[in-house]
PDB file of C-alpha atoms in Angstrom:
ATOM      1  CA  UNK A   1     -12.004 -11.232   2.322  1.00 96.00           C
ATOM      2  CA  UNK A   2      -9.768  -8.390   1.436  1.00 98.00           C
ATOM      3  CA  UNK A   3     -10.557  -5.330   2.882  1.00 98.00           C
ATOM      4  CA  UNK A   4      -8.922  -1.666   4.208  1.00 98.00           C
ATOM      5  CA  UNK A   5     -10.964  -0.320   7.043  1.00 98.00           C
ATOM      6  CA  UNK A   6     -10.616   2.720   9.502  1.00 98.00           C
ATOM      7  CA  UNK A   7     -12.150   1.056  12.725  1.00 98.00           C
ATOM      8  CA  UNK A   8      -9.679  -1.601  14.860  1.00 98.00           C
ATOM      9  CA  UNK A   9      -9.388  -4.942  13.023  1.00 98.00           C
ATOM     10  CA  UNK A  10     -11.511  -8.030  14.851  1.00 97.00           C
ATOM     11  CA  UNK A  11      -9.237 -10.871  15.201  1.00 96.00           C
ATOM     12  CA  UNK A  12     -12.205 -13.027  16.388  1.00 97.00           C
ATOM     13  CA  UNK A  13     -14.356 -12.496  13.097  1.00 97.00           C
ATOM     14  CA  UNK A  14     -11.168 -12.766  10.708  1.00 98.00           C
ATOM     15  CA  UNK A  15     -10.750 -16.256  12.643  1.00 98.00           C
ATOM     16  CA  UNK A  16     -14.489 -16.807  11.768  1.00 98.00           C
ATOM     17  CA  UNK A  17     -14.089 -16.101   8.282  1.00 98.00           C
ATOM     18  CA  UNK A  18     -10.939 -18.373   7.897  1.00 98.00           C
ATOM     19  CA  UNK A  19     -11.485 -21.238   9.483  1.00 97.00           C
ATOM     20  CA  UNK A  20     -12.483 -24.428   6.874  1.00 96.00           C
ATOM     21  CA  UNK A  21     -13.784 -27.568   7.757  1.00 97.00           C
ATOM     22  CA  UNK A  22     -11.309 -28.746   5.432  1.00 96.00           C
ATOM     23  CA  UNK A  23      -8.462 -26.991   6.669  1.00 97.00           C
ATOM     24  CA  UNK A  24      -6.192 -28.661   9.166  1.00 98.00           C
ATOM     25  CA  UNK A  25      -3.921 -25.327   9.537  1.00 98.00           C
ATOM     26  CA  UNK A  26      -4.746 -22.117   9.928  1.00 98.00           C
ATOM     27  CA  UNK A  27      -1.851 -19.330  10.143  1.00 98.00           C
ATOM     28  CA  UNK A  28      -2.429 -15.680  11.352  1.00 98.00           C
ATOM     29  CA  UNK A  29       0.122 -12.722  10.907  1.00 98.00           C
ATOM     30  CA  UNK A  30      -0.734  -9.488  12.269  1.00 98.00           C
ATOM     31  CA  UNK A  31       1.519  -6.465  11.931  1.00 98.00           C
ATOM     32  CA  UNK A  32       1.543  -3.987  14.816  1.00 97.00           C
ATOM     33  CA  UNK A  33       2.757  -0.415  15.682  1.00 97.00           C
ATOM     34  CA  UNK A  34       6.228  -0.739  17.209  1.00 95.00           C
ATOM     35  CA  UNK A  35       7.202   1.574  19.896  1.00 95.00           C
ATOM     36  CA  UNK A  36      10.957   2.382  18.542  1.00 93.00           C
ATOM     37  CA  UNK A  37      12.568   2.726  14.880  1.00 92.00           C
ATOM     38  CA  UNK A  38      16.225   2.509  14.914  1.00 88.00           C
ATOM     39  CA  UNK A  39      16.391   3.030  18.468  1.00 90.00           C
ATOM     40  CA  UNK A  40      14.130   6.204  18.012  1.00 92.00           C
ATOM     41  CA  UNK A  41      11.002   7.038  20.029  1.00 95.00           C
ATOM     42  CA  UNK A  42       7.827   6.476  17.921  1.00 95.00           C
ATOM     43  CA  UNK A  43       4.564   8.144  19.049  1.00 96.00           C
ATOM     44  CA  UNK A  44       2.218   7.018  16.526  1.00 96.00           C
ATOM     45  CA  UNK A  45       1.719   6.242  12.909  1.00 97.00           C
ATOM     46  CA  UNK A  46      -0.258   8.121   9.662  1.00 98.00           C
ATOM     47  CA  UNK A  47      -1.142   5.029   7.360  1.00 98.00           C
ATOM     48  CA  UNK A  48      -2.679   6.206   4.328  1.00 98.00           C
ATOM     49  CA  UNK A  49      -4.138   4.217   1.338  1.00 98.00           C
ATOM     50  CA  UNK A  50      -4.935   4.636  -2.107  1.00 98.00           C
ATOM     51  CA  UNK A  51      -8.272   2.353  -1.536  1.00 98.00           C
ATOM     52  CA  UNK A  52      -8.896   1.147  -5.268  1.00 97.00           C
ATOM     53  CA  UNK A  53      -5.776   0.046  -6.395  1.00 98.00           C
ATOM     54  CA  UNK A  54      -4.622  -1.079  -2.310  1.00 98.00           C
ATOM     55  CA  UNK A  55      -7.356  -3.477  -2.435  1.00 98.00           C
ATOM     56  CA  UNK A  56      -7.377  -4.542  -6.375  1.00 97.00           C
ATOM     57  CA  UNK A  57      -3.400  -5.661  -5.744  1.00 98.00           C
ATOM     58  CA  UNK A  58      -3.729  -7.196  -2.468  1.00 98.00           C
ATOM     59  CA  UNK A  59      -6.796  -9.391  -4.362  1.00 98.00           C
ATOM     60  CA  UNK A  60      -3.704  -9.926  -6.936  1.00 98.00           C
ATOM     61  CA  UNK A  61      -1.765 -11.420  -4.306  1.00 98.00           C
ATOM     62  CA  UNK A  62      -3.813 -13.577  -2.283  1.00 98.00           C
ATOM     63  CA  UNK A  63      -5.335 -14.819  -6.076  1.00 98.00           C
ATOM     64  CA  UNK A  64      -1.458 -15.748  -6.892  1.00 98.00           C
ATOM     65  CA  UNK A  65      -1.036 -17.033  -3.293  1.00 98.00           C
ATOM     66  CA  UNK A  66      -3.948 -19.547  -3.863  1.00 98.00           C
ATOM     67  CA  UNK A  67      -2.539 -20.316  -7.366  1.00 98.00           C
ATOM     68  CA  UNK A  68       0.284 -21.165  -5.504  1.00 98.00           C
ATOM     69  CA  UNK A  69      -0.575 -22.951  -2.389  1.00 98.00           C
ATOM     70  CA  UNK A  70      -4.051 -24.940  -1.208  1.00 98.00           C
ATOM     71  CA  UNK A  71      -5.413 -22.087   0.407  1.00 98.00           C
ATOM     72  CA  UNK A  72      -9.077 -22.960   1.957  1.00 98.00           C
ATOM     73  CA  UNK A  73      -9.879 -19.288   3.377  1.00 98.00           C
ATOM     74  CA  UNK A  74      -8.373 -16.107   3.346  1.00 98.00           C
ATOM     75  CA  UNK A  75      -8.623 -13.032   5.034  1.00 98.00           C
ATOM     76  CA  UNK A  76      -6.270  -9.920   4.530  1.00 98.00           C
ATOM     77  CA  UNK A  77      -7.090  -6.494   6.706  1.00 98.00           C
ATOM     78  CA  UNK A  78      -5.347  -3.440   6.311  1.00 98.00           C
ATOM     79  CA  UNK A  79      -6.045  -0.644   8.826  1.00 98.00           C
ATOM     80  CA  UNK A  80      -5.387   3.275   7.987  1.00 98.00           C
ATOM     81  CA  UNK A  81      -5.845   6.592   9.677  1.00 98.00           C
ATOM     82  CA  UNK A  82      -3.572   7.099  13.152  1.00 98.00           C
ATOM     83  CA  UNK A  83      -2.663   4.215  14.665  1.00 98.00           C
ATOM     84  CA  UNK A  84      -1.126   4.222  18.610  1.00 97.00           C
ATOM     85  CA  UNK A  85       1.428   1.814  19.857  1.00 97.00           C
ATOM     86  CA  UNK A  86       0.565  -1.902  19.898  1.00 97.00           C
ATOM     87  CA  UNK A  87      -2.134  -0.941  17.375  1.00 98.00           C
ATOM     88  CA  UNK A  88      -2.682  -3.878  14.695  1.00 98.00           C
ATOM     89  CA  UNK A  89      -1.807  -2.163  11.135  1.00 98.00           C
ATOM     90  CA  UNK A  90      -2.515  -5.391   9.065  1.00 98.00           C
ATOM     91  CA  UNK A  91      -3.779  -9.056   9.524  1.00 98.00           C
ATOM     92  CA  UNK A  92      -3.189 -11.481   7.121  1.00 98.00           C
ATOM     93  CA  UNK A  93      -5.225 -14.892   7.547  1.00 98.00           C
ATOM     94  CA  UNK A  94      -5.126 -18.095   5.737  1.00 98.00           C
ATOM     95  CA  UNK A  95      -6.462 -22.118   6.190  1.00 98.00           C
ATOM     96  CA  UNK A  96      -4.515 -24.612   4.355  1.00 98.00           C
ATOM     97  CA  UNK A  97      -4.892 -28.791   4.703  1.00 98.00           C
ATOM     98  CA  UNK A  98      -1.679 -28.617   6.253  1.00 98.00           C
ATOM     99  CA  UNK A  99       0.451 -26.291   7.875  1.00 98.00           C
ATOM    100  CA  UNK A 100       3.433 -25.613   5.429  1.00 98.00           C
ATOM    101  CA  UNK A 101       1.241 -24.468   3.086  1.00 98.00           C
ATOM    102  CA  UNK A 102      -0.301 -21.956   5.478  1.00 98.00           C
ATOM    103  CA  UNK A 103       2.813 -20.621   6.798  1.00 98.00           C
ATOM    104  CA  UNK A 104       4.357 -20.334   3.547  1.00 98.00           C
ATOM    105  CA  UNK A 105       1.392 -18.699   1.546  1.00 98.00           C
ATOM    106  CA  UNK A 106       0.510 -16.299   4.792  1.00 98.00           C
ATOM    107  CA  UNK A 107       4.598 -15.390   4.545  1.00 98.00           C
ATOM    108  CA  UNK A 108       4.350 -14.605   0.679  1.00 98.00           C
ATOM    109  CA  UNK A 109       0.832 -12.583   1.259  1.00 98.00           C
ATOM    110  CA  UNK A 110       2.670 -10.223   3.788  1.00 98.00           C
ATOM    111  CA  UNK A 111       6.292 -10.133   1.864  1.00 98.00           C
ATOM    112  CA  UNK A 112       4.521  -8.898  -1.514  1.00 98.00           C
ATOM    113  CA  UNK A 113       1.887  -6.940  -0.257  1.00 98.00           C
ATOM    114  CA  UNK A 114       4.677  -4.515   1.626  1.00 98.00           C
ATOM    115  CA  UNK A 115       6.557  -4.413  -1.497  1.00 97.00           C
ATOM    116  CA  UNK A 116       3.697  -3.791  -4.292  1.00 97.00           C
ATOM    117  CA  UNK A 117       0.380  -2.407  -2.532  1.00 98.00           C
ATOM    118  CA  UNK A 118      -0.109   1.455  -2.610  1.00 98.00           C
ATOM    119  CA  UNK A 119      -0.646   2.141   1.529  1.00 98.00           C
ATOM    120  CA  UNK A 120       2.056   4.241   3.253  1.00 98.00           C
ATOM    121  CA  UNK A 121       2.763   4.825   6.823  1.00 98.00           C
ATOM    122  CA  UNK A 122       4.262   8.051   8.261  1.00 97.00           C
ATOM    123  CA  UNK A 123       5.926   7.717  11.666  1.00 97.00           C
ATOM    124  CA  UNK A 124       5.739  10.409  13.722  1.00 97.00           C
ATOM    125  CA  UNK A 125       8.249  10.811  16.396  1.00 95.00           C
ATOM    126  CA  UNK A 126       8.167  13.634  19.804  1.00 92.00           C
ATOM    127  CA  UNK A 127      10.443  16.023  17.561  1.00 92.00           C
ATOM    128  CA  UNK A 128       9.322  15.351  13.729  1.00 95.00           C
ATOM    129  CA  UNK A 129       7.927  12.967  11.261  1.00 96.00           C
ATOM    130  CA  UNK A 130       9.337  10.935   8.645  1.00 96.00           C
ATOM    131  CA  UNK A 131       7.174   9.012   5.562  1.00 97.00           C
ATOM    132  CA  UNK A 132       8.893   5.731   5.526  1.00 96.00           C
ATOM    133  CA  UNK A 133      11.249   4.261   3.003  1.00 95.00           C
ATOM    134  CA  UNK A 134      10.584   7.769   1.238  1.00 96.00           C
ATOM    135  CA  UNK A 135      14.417   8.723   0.737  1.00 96.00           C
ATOM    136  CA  UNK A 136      17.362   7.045  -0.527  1.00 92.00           C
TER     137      UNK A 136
ATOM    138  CA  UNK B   1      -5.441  24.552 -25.758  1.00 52.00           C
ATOM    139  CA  UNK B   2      -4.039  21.238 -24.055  1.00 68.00           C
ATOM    140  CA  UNK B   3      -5.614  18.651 -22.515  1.00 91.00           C
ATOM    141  CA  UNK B   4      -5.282  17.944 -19.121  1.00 95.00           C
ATOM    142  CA  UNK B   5      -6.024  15.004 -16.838  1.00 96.00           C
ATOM    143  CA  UNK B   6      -5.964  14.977 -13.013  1.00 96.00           C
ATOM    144  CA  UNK B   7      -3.082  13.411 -10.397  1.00 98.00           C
ATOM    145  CA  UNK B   8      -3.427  11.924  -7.241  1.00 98.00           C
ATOM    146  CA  UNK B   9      -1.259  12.526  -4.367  1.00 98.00           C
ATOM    147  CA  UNK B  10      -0.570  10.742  -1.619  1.00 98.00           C
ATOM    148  CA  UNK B  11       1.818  10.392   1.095  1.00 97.00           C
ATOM    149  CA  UNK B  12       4.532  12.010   0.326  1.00 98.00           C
ATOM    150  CA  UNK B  13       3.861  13.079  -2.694  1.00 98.00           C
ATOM    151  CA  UNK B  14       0.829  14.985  -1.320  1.00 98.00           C
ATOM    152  CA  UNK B  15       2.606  16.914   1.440  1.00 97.00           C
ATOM    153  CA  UNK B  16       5.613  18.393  -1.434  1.00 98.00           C
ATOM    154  CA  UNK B  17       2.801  19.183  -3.860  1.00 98.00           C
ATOM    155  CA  UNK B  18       0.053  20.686  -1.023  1.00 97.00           C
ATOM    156  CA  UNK B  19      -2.956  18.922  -2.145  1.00 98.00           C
ATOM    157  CA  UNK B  20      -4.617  15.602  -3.072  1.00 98.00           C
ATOM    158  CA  UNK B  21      -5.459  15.506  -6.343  1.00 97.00           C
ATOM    159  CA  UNK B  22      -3.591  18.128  -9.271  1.00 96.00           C
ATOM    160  CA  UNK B  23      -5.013  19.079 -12.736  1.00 95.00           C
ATOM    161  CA  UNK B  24      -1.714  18.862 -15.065  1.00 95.00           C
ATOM    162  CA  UNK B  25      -1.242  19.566 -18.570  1.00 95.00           C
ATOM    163  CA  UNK B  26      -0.837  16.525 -20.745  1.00 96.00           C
ATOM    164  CA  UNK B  27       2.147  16.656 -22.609  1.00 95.00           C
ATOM    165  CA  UNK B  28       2.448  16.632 -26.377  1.00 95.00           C
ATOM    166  CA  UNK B  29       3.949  13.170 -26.342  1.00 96.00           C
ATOM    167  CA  UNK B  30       1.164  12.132 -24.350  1.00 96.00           C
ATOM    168  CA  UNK B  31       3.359   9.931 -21.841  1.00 97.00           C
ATOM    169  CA  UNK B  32       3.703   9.116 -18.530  1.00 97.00           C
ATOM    170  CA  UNK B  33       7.593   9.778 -18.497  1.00 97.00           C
ATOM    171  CA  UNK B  34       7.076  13.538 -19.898  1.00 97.00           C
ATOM    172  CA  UNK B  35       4.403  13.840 -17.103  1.00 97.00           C
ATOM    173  CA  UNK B  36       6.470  13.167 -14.295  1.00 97.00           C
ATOM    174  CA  UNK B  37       9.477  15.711 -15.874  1.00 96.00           C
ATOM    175  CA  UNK B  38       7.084  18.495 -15.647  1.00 96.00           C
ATOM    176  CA  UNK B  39       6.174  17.614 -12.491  1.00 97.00           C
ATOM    177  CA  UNK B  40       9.657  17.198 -11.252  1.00 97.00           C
ATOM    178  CA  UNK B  41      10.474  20.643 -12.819  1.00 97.00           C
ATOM    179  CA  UNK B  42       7.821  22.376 -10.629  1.00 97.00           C
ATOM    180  CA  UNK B  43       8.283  20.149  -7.673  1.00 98.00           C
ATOM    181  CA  UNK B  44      11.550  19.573  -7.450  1.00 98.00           C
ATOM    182  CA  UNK B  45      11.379  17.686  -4.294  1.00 98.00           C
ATOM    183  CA  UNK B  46      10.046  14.871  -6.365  1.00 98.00           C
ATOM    184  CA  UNK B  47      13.264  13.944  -7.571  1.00 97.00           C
ATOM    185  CA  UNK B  48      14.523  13.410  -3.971  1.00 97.00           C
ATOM    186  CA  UNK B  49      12.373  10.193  -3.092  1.00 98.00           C
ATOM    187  CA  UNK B  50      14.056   6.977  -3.492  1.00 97.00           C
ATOM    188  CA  UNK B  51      11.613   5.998  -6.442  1.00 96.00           C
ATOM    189  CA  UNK B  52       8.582   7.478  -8.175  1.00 97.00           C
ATOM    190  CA  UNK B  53       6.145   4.867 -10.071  1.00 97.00           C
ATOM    191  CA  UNK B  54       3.135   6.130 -11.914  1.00 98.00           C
ATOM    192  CA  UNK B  55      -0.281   4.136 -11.887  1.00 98.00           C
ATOM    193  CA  UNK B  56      -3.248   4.735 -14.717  1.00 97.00           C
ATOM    194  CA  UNK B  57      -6.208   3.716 -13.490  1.00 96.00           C
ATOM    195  CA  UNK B  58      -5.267   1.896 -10.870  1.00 96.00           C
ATOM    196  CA  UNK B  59      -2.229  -0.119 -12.043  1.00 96.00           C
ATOM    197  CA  UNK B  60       1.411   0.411 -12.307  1.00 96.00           C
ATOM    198  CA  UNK B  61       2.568   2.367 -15.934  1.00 97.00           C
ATOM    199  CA  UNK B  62       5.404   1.627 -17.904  1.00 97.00           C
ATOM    200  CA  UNK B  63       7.276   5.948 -18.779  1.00 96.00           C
ATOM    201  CA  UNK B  64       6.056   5.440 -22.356  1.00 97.00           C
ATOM    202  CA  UNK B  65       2.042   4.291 -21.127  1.00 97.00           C
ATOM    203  CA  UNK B  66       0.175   6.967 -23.385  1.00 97.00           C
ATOM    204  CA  UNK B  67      -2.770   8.686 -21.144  1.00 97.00           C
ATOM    205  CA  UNK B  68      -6.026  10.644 -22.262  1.00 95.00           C
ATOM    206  CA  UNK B  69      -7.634  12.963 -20.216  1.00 95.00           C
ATOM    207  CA  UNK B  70     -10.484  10.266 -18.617  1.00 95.00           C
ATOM    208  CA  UNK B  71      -7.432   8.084 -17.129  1.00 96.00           C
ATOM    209  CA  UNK B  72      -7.139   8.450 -13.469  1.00 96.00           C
ATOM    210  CA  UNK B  73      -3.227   9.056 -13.003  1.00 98.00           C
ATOM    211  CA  UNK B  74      -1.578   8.354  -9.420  1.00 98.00           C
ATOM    212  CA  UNK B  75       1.960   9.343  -8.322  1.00 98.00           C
ATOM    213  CA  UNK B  76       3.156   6.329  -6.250  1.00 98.00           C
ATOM    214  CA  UNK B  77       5.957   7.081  -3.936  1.00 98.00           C
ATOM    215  CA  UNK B  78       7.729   4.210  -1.813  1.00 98.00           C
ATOM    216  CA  UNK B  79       5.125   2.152  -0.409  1.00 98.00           C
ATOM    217  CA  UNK B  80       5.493   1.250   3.379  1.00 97.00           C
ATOM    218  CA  UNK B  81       1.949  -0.589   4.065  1.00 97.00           C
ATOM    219  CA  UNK B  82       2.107  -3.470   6.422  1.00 95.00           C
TER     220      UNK B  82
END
């Protein structure tokens, strides 16, 4: 399951959806709306998403992470719209036999899809805003 | 008269350009690279972001990717998802 949805991400169904008989590991990450960015006050953040190609490139990923790794199950959840503080932006789910392979393939989902998949987050602070990684 | 194709914006593309989605003249070469010189010419806050990728429907374009007026074109500032 790879999906980009505006309602709060269900932990307990992603669980149900990754969890294998035949997996003996199953590693969650879940990023989350941090309360501070270089030591300044965040209020909230804007994520916004180009929804086609967001969800065609995080397919690309998980397909090279199963290439890579014995992954069982996947699940990969990307929220948008304003998120609070201690929000859940992203989960990324997978069941492997054994657990190196599910740490390392859940690692490489979250590495690559920050790097390659077009969803940006603006953080909005009391006295401004800022897109991130926008400017040199 | 030229041909034109429509852009979408987002992030912070969106906010220097005012909208969501831009109908631009395609340029006589036809490629991406001359695309995003016009557009840097008449937004010149483009050329202040830290990199500026193009996507035709829906994947990530090489300067010299040729485009026709039924490709969907996206501006793709820094990504920040996660």
């Amino acid at each position: 399951m790879v999906t980009i949805i505006t309602d709060p991400i269900d932990m307990n169904s992603a669980y149900q959806h990754v969890a294998a008989d035949e997996a003996g590991a199953v590693v969650f990450f879940f990023g989350t709306v941090r309360n501070n960015t270089q030591k300044r006050a965040v209020e909230r953040l804007e994520y916004e998403s180009y929804d086609a190609m967001a969800i065609r490139k995080m397919q690309e990923i998980v397909d090279q992470a199963c290439q890579q790794w014995n992954v069982q199950r996947y699940a990969v959840i990307h929220r948008k719209g304003n998120l609070q503080i201690g929000d859940m932006a992203v989960l990324v789910g997978v069941s492997t036999p054994h657990r190196a392979d599910a740490f390392d393939a859940a690692r490489y989902i979250i590495d690559t899809l920050k790097k390659e998949v077009p969803i940006w987050k603006k953080e909005v602070f009391e006295d401004g805003e800022v897109w991130v990684d926008a400017h040199p | 008269m030229s041909k034109t194709v429509s852009v979408l914006l987002f992030g912070i593309t969106r906010e220097i350009v005012g909208t969501s989605s831009l109908a631009t003249a395609i340029p006589p070469s036809g490629e991406i690279g001359d695309l995003l010189d016009t557009l840097r010419e008449r937004y010149p806050a483009l050329s202040g972001l830290r990199s500026l990728l193009v996507a035709v429907n829906g994947e990530y374009a090489e300067l010299n990717t040729k485009i026709t007026p039924k490709d969907e074109i996206a501006l793709i500032p820094p990504v920040s998802g996660g």
